[in-house]
mmCIF file of C-alpha atoms in Angstrom:
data_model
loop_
_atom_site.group_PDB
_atom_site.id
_atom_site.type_symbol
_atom_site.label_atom_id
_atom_site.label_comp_id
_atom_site.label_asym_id
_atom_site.label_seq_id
_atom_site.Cartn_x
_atom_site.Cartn_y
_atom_site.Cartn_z
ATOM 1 C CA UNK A 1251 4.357 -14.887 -23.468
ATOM 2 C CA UNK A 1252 6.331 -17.822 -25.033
ATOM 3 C CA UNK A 1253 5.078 -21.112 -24.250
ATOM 4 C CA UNK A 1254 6.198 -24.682 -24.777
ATOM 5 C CA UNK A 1255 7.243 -25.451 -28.437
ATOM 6 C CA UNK A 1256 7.593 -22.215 -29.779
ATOM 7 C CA UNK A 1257 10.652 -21.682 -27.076
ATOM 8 C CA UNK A 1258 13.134 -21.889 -30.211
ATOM 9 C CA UNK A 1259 16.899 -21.947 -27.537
ATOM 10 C CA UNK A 1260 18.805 -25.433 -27.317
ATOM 11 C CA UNK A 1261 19.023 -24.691 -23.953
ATOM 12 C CA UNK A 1262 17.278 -22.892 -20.878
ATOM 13 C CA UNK A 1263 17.659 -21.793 -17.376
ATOM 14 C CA UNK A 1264 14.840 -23.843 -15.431
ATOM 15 C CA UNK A 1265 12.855 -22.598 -12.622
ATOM 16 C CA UNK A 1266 10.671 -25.454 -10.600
ATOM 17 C CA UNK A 1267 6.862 -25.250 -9.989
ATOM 18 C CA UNK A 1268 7.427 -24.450 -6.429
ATOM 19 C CA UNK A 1269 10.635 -21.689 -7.562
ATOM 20 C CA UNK A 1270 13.406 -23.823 -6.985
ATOM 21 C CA UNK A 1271 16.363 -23.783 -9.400
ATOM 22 C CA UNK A 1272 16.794 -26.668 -11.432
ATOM 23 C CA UNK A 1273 20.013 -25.098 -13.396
ATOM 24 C CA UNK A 1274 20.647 -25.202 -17.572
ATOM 25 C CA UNK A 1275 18.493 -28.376 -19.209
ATOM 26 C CA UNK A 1276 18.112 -28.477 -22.613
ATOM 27 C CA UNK A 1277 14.505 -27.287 -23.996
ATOM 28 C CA UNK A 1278 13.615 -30.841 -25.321
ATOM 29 C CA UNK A 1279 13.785 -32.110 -21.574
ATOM 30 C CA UNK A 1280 12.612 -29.123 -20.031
ATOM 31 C CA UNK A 1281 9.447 -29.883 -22.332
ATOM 32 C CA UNK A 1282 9.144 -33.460 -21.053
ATOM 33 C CA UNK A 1283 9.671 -32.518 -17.692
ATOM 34 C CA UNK A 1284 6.608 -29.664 -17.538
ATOM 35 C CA UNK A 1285 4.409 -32.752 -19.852
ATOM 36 C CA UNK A 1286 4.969 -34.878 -16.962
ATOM 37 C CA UNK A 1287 3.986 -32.411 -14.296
ATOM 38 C CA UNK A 1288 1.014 -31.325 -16.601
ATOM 39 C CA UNK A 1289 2.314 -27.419 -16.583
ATOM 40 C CA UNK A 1290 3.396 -25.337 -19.176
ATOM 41 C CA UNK A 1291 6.931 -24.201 -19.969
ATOM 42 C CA UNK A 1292 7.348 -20.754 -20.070
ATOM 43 C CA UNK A 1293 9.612 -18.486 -21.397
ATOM 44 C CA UNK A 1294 10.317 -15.513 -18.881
ATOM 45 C CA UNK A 1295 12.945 -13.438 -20.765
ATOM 46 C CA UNK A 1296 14.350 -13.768 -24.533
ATOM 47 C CA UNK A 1297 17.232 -11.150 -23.379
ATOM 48 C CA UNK A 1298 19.746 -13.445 -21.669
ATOM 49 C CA UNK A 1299 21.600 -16.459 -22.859
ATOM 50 C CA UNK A 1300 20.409 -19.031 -22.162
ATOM 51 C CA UNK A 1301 16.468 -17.865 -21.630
ATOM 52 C CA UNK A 1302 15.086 -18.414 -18.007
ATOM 53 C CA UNK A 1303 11.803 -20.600 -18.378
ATOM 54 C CA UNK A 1304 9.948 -21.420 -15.150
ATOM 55 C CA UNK A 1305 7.575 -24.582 -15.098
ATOM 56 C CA UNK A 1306 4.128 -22.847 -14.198
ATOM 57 C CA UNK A 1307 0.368 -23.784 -14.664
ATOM 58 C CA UNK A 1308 -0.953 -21.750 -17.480
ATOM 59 C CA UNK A 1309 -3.850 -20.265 -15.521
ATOM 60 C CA UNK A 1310 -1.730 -19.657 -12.331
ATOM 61 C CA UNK A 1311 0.753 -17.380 -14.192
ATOM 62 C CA UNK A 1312 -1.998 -15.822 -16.202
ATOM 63 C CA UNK A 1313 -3.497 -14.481 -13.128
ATOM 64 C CA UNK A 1314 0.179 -14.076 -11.660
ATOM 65 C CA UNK A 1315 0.560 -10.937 -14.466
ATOM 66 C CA UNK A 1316 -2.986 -10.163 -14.565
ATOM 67 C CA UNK A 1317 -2.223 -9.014 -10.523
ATOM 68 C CA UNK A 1318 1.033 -7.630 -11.242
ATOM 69 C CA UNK A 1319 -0.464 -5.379 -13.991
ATOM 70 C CA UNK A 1320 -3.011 -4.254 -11.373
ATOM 71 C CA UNK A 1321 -0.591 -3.508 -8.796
ATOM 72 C CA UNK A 1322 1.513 -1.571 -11.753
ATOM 73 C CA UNK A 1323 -1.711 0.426 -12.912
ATOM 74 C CA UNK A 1324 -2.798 1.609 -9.090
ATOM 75 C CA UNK A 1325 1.003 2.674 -8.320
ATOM 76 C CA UNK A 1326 1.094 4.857 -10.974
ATOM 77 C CA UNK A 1327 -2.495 6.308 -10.365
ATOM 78 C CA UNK A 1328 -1.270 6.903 -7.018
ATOM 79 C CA UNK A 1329 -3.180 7.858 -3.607
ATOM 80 C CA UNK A 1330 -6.514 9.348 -3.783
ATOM 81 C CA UNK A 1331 -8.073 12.074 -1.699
ATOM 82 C CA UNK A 1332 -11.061 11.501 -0.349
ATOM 83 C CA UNK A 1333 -12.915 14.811 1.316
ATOM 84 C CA UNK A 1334 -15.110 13.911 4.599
ATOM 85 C CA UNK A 1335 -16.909 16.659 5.358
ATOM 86 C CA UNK A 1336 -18.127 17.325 8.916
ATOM 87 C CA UNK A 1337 -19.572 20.641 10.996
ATOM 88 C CA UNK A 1338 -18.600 21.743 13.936
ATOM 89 C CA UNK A 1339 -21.295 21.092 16.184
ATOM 90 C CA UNK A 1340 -21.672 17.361 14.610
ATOM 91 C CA UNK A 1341 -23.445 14.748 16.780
ATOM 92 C CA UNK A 1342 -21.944 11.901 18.343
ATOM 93 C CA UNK A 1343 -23.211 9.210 16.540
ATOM 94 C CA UNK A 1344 -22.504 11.087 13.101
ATOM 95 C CA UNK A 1345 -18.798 11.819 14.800
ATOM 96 C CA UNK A 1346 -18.522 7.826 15.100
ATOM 97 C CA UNK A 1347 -20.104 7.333 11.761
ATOM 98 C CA UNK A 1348 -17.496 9.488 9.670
ATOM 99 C CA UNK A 1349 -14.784 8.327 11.969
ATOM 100 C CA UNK A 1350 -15.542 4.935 11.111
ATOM 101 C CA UNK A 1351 -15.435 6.294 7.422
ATOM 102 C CA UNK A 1352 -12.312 7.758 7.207
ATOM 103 C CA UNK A 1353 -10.675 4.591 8.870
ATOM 104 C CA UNK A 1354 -11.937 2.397 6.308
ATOM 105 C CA UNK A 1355 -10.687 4.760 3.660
ATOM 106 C CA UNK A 1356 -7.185 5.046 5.423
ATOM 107 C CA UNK A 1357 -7.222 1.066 5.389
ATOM 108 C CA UNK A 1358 -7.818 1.033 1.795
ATOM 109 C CA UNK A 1359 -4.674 2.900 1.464
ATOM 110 C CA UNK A 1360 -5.528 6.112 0.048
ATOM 111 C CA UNK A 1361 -5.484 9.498 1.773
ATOM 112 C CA UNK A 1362 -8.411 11.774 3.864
ATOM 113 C CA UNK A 1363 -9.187 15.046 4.177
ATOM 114 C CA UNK A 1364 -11.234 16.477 6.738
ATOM 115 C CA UNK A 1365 -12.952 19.378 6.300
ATOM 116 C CA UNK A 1366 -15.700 21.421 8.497
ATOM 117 C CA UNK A 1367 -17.189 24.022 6.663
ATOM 118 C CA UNK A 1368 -17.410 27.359 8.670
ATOM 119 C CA UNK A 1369 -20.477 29.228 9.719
ATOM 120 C CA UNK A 1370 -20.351 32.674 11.523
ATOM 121 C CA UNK A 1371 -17.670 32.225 14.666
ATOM 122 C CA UNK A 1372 -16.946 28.226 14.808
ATOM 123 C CA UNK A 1373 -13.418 28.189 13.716
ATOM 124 C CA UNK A 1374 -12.080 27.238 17.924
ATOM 125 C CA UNK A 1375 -15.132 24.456 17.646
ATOM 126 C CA UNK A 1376 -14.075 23.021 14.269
ATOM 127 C CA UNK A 1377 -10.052 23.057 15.188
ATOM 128 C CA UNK A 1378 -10.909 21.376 18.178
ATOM 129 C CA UNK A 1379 -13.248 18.918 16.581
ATOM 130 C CA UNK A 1380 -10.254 18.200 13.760
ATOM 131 C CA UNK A 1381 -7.777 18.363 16.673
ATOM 132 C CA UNK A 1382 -9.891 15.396 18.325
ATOM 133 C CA UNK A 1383 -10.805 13.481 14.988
ATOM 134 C CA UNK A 1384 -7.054 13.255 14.231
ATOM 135 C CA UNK A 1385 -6.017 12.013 17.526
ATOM 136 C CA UNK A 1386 -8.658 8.777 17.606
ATOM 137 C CA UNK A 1387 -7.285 8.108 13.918
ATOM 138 C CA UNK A 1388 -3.567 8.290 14.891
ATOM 139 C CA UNK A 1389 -3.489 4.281 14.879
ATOM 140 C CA UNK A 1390 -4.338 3.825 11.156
ATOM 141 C CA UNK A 1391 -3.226 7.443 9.810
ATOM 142 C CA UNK A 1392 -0.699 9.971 10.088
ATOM 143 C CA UNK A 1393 -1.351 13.706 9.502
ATOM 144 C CA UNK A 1394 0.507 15.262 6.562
ATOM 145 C CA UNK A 1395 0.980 18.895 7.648
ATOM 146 C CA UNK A 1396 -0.796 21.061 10.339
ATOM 147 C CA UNK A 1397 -4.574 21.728 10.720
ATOM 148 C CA UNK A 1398 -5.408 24.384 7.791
ATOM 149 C CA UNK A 1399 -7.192 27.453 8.927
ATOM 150 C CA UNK A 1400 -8.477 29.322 6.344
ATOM 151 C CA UNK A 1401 -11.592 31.888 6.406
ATOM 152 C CA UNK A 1402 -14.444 29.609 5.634
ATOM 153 C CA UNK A 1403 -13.002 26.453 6.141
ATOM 154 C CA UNK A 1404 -10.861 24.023 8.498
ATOM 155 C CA UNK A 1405 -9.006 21.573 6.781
ATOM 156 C CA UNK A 1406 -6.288 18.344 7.975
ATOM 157 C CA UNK A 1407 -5.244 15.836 5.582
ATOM 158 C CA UNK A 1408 -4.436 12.031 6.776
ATOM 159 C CA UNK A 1409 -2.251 10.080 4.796
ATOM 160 C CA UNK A 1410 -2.753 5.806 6.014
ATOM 161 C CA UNK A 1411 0.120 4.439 7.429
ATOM 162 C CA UNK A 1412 3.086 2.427 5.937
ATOM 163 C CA UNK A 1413 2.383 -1.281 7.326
#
C-alpha cells in the first residue's frame, strides 16, 4: 500500500472520499487536497499511467482490505457440510429444535445434511421424517439431489439459498 509522499508519479487519477471522480491532478495537489480533508492519499494501482489514487481515511481502507481478504479466504474455503443427525421416531420438540438448527446453519450460508440413522425396519419412518424436514426448510434451503436411501442410513443434503 503506497501512501502519500512515497507516491513517486507527476500525476494521478483521483478518486473522492465519497468515490466520485475528480479526473488527472498532479500528486503535489492531490497531496494538499487529502491534508486538507485530513485523509490519506493512496495509491490503488502502480500498473496504469497515470496511477489511480483514491482520497481515503487510513483506518477506513485498512479495514476496507482487511474485509475483502476475508471475503477472498471464505470463497475459496467454500461451503461447509454440516451433518444433523436425527432418528426416526424423534420427538416434537427435538424435531423443532434441530429444525431450528439447520435453519440457522442454512442462514449462515453453508450447506446441511440430514441424516437418521437406521435401526431394524424404520427406513418408510425416516424418509418420511426427511420428506417432512425438507419441506418446512424449503424457504431458506433447497435440496441438492433426492433423499439417499442406503442400508443403514437416510440421508438429504440442503444447500441455503441464493439471496
Amino acid at each position: 500500500m503506497i501512501l502519500n509522499e512515497k507516491i513517486k508519479a507527476a500525476e494521478v487519477s483521483l478518486t473522492g472520499v465519497n468515490g466520485e471522480d475528480l479526473g488527472i491532478v498532479d500528486t503535489k495537489v492531490a497531496l494538499q487536497m487529502a491534508k486538507e480533508q485530513g485523509v490519506d492519499l493512496v495509491c490503488l494501482s502502480l500498473a496504469a499511467s497515470p496511477p489511480p489514487c483514491q482520497l481515503v481515511g487510513r483506518t477506513n481502507y485498512k479495514e476496507q482490505l482487511n474485509r475483502e481478504k476475508a471475503k477472498q479466504r471464505k470463497e475459496e474455503k467454500g461451503r461447509k457440510v454440516k451433518e444433523l443427525r436425527l432418528s426416526a421416531y424423534i420427538e416434537e420438540h427435538d424435531y423443532d429444535t434441530k429444525k431450528r438448527q439447520a435453519e440457522k446453519i442454512l442462514a449462515a450460508g453453508d450447506a446441511v445434511q440430514l441424516t437418521v440413522r437406521l435401526e431394524k425396519k424404520e427406513s418408510q419412518e425416516a424418509k418420511k421424517l426427511i420428506e417432512q424436514l425438507v419441506k418446512e426448510l424449503a424457504h431458506c434451503g433447497v435440496q441438492e439431489k433426492g433423499i439417499q436411501v442406503s442400508g443403514k442410513q437416510v440421508v438429504a443434503v440442503l444447500l441455503p439459498k441464493e439471496q
